[in-house]
C-alpha cells in the first residue's frame, strides 16, 4: 500500500515573485532512504467562466510566453491575500471589465501534483455585463472576445482552446450542468 513520504527538510532555492522553487527532502516509506524533490510553490489560481444573459462566454486572448502563441482562454489569475472567490471576481473585472449576478464554485484541480503545490479553483459567474474598461498589469496584453457557449466543445475539439486548465474548467461546468 502506497504511503505518504515524511518531509525531513524544505528550503527555498529560488524566489521568482509569482512562485518559489523549493527543494524538499523526504523519506521514502518503502526504502527508508531520503530523496530530494523540486516543488514549485505558488498561491492558488482561479479560473472564471463568465456567461452573459444571451449565452455568450466572455473569453480572452493573450500571448503566452511558454507556448510563444496567442491563446483563447477564460479570465483567471493568482489568488492574492483574499479568498479564491474574491480573486475570481477581481480577475474577471480587471481582465474583462465584466461583472455578474452570482458566483458558483465549480471545483478545483491540482495543475500538476508532481511539481506544483497549489490548486486552481473554477468559478461560474452568470448574467455578466460590461461595467468598466479593463485594468491590466504592465505585462498583460488582453483582448476580450465573446464566444457562444454552444461552440465551446467544438473550440476544444479543434484545438482553438488548448490550455489544460481552461479545458478542465469547462469540464467542471458541463459536469455541473448535467447534474441540474
Short mmCIF file of C-alpha atoms in Angstrom, two decimals:
data_model
loop_
_atom_site.label_atom_id
_atom_site.label_comp_id
_atom_site.label_asym_id
_atom_site.label_seq_id
_atom_site.Cartn_x
_atom_site.Cartn_y
_atom_site.Cartn_z
CA UNK A 1 0.00 0.00 0.00
CA UNK A 2 1.39 3.42 -1.02
CA UNK A 3 2.04 5.71 1.96
CA UNK A 4 2.88 9.40 2.37
CA UNK A 5 6.54 10.34 2.44
CA UNK A 6 7.81 12.08 5.60
CA UNK A 7 9.09 15.60 4.94
CA UNK A 8 12.54 15.97 6.52
CA UNK A 9 13.50 19.42 5.24
CA UNK A 10 12.25 22.12 2.89
CA UNK A 11 14.29 25.07 1.64
CA UNK A 12 13.52 27.83 -0.84
CA UNK A 13 16.06 27.54 -3.66
CA UNK A 14 14.83 30.47 -5.80
CA UNK A 15 12.16 33.15 -5.47
CA UNK A 16 10.66 34.42 -8.72
CA UNK A 17 7.95 36.78 -7.39
CA UNK A 18 4.93 34.74 -8.54
CA UNK A 19 6.39 31.39 -7.47
CA UNK A 20 9.24 29.90 -5.47
CA UNK A 21 11.19 26.77 -6.21
CA UNK A 22 11.65 24.69 -3.09
CA UNK A 23 13.92 21.74 -2.53
CA UNK A 24 12.17 19.22 -0.31
CA UNK A 25 13.97 16.31 1.28
CA UNK A 26 11.58 13.48 2.05
CA UNK A 27 11.90 9.96 3.42
CA UNK A 28 10.61 7.04 1.37
CA UNK A 29 8.36 4.78 3.45
CA UNK A 30 9.35 1.84 1.22
CA UNK A 31 13.15 2.18 1.19
CA UNK A 32 13.61 4.37 4.28
CA UNK A 33 16.00 6.49 2.18
CA UNK A 34 15.86 10.26 1.72
CA UNK A 35 15.38 11.83 -1.69
CA UNK A 36 15.37 15.42 -2.94
CA UNK A 37 12.43 16.82 -4.88
CA UNK A 38 11.81 20.19 -6.53
CA UNK A 39 8.46 21.82 -5.86
CA UNK A 40 7.03 24.93 -7.49
CA UNK A 41 5.35 26.71 -4.61
CA UNK A 42 2.80 29.34 -5.56
CA UNK A 43 -0.52 30.75 -4.46
CA UNK A 44 -3.70 29.11 -5.62
CA UNK A 45 -5.06 30.17 -9.00
CA UNK A 46 -8.59 30.93 -10.17
CA UNK A 47 -10.41 30.46 -13.45
CA UNK A 48 -13.74 32.12 -14.19
CA UNK A 49 -16.37 31.06 -16.70
CA UNK A 50 -18.36 34.28 -17.26
CA UNK A 51 -21.60 33.86 -19.20
CA UNK A 52 -23.83 36.67 -20.48
CA UNK A 53 -27.63 36.61 -20.35
CA UNK A 54 -27.73 35.54 -24.00
CA UNK A 55 -25.34 32.59 -23.58
CA UNK A 56 -22.03 34.14 -24.64
CA UNK A 57 -18.85 33.19 -22.79
CA UNK A 58 -16.63 36.19 -22.09
CA UNK A 59 -13.19 34.94 -23.09
CA UNK A 60 -9.78 36.48 -23.50
CA UNK A 61 -6.98 36.20 -25.98
CA UNK A 62 -3.45 36.76 -24.76
CA UNK A 63 0.11 35.94 -25.70
CA UNK A 64 1.66 33.15 -23.63
CA UNK A 65 5.43 33.14 -23.29
CA UNK A 66 5.66 29.39 -22.65
CA UNK A 67 3.97 28.38 -25.91
CA UNK A 68 5.01 31.57 -27.75
CA UNK A 69 1.45 31.86 -29.05
CA UNK A 70 -1.76 33.79 -28.54
CA UNK A 71 -4.24 31.59 -26.69
CA UNK A 72 -8.01 31.61 -26.26
CA UNK A 73 -8.80 31.36 -22.55
CA UNK A 74 -11.16 32.40 -19.80
CA UNK A 75 -10.21 35.07 -17.27
CA UNK A 76 -8.07 33.93 -14.37
CA UNK A 77 -5.08 34.60 -12.20
CA UNK A 78 -3.37 34.31 -8.85
CA UNK A 79 -5.16 34.45 -5.52
CA UNK A 80 -3.54 37.25 -3.52
CA UNK A 81 -4.35 37.92 0.16
CA UNK A 82 -8.03 37.17 -0.40
CA UNK A 83 -10.44 34.30 -0.81
CA UNK A 84 -10.48 32.40 -4.09
CA UNK A 85 -13.98 33.75 -4.79
CA UNK A 86 -12.88 37.37 -4.29
CA UNK A 87 -9.85 36.75 -6.51
CA UNK A 88 -12.13 35.35 -9.22
CA UNK A 89 -14.38 38.43 -9.16
CA UNK A 90 -11.35 40.76 -9.12
CA UNK A 91 -9.68 38.99 -12.05
CA UNK A 92 -12.94 38.97 -14.03
CA UNK A 93 -13.36 42.73 -13.62
CA UNK A 94 -9.67 43.55 -14.22
CA UNK A 95 -9.23 41.39 -17.32
CA UNK A 96 -12.62 41.90 -18.98
CA UNK A 97 -14.47 44.82 -17.38
CA UNK A 98 -17.42 42.46 -16.72
CA UNK A 99 -19.35 41.79 -13.52
CA UNK A 100 -22.22 39.37 -12.88
CA UNK A 101 -25.09 38.42 -10.60
CA UNK A 102 -23.81 35.48 -8.63
CA UNK A 103 -20.83 33.21 -8.21
CA UNK A 104 -20.93 29.41 -8.23
CA UNK A 105 -17.95 27.32 -7.19
CA UNK A 106 -17.46 24.52 -9.71
CA UNK A 107 -14.41 22.74 -8.32
CA UNK A 108 -10.64 22.67 -8.03
CA UNK A 109 -7.80 20.75 -9.58
CA UNK A 110 -4.10 20.43 -8.91
CA UNK A 111 -2.35 21.65 -12.09
CA UNK A 112 0.45 19.08 -11.76
CA UNK A 113 0.84 17.35 -8.37
CA UNK A 114 4.32 16.12 -9.32
CA UNK A 115 5.76 19.63 -9.10
CA UNK A 116 3.07 22.18 -8.09
CA UNK A 117 1.86 22.79 -4.53
CA UNK A 118 -1.27 24.77 -5.42
CA UNK A 119 -4.82 24.34 -6.65
CA UNK A 120 -6.71 26.01 -9.48
CA UNK A 121 -10.29 26.88 -8.43
CA UNK A 122 -13.00 27.30 -11.05
CA UNK A 123 -15.98 29.63 -10.68
CA UNK A 124 -19.05 30.32 -12.80
CA UNK A 125 -20.36 33.88 -12.96
CA UNK A 126 -23.67 34.24 -14.77
CA UNK A 127 -25.52 37.17 -16.32
CA UNK A 128 -22.32 39.15 -16.71
CA UNK A 129 -22.43 42.65 -18.14
CA UNK A 130 -19.72 45.07 -19.20
CA UNK A 131 -19.38 47.66 -16.42
CA UNK A 132 -15.92 49.16 -16.92
CA UNK A 133 -12.78 49.22 -19.02
CA UNK A 134 -10.18 46.53 -18.47
CA UNK A 135 -7.42 47.25 -15.93
CA UNK A 136 -4.30 45.33 -16.92
CA UNK A 137 -0.91 44.89 -15.31
CA UNK A 138 2.04 46.33 -17.23
CA UNK A 139 2.98 42.87 -18.52
CA UNK A 140 -0.50 41.89 -19.71
CA UNK A 141 -1.99 42.33 -23.17
CA UNK A 142 -5.56 41.03 -23.35
CA UNK A 143 -8.28 41.13 -25.97
CA UNK A 144 -11.81 40.36 -24.77
CA UNK A 145 -13.87 38.17 -27.12
CA UNK A 146 -17.35 36.69 -26.81
CA UNK A 147 -17.92 33.08 -27.88
CA UNK A 148 -21.28 31.26 -27.87
CA UNK A 149 -21.40 28.68 -25.06
CA UNK A 150 -22.78 26.20 -27.61
CA UNK A 151 -19.46 26.38 -29.54
CA UNK A 152 -17.11 25.71 -26.61
CA UNK A 153 -16.96 21.92 -27.11
CA UNK A 154 -16.06 22.45 -30.78
CA UNK A 155 -13.40 25.04 -29.84
CA UNK A 156 -11.82 22.47 -27.51
CA UNK A 157 -12.09 19.67 -30.09
CA UNK A 158 -10.46 21.70 -32.88
CA UNK A 159 -7.64 22.96 -30.62
CA UNK A 160 -8.74 26.61 -30.56
CA UNK A 161 -8.90 26.19 -26.78
CA UNK A 162 -5.85 24.19 -25.74
CA UNK A 163 -5.00 25.49 -22.26
CA UNK A 164 -5.39 22.46 -19.98
CA UNK A 165 -6.79 24.43 -17.04
CA UNK A 166 -9.39 26.09 -19.26
CA UNK A 167 -10.45 22.69 -20.59
CA UNK A 168 -10.74 21.41 -17.01
CA UNK A 169 -12.82 24.47 -16.08
CA UNK A 170 -15.28 23.67 -18.86
CA UNK A 171 -15.30 20.02 -17.77
CA UNK A 172 -16.40 21.17 -14.30
CA UNK A 173 -19.03 23.43 -15.89
CA UNK A 174 -20.52 20.79 -18.19
CA UNK A 175 -20.46 18.15 -15.40
CA UNK A 176 -22.27 20.51 -13.01
CA UNK A 177 -24.81 21.49 -15.68
CA UNK A 178 -25.63 17.83 -16.40
CA UNK A 179 -26.44 17.31 -12.69
CA UNK A 180 -29.12 20.02 -12.68
#
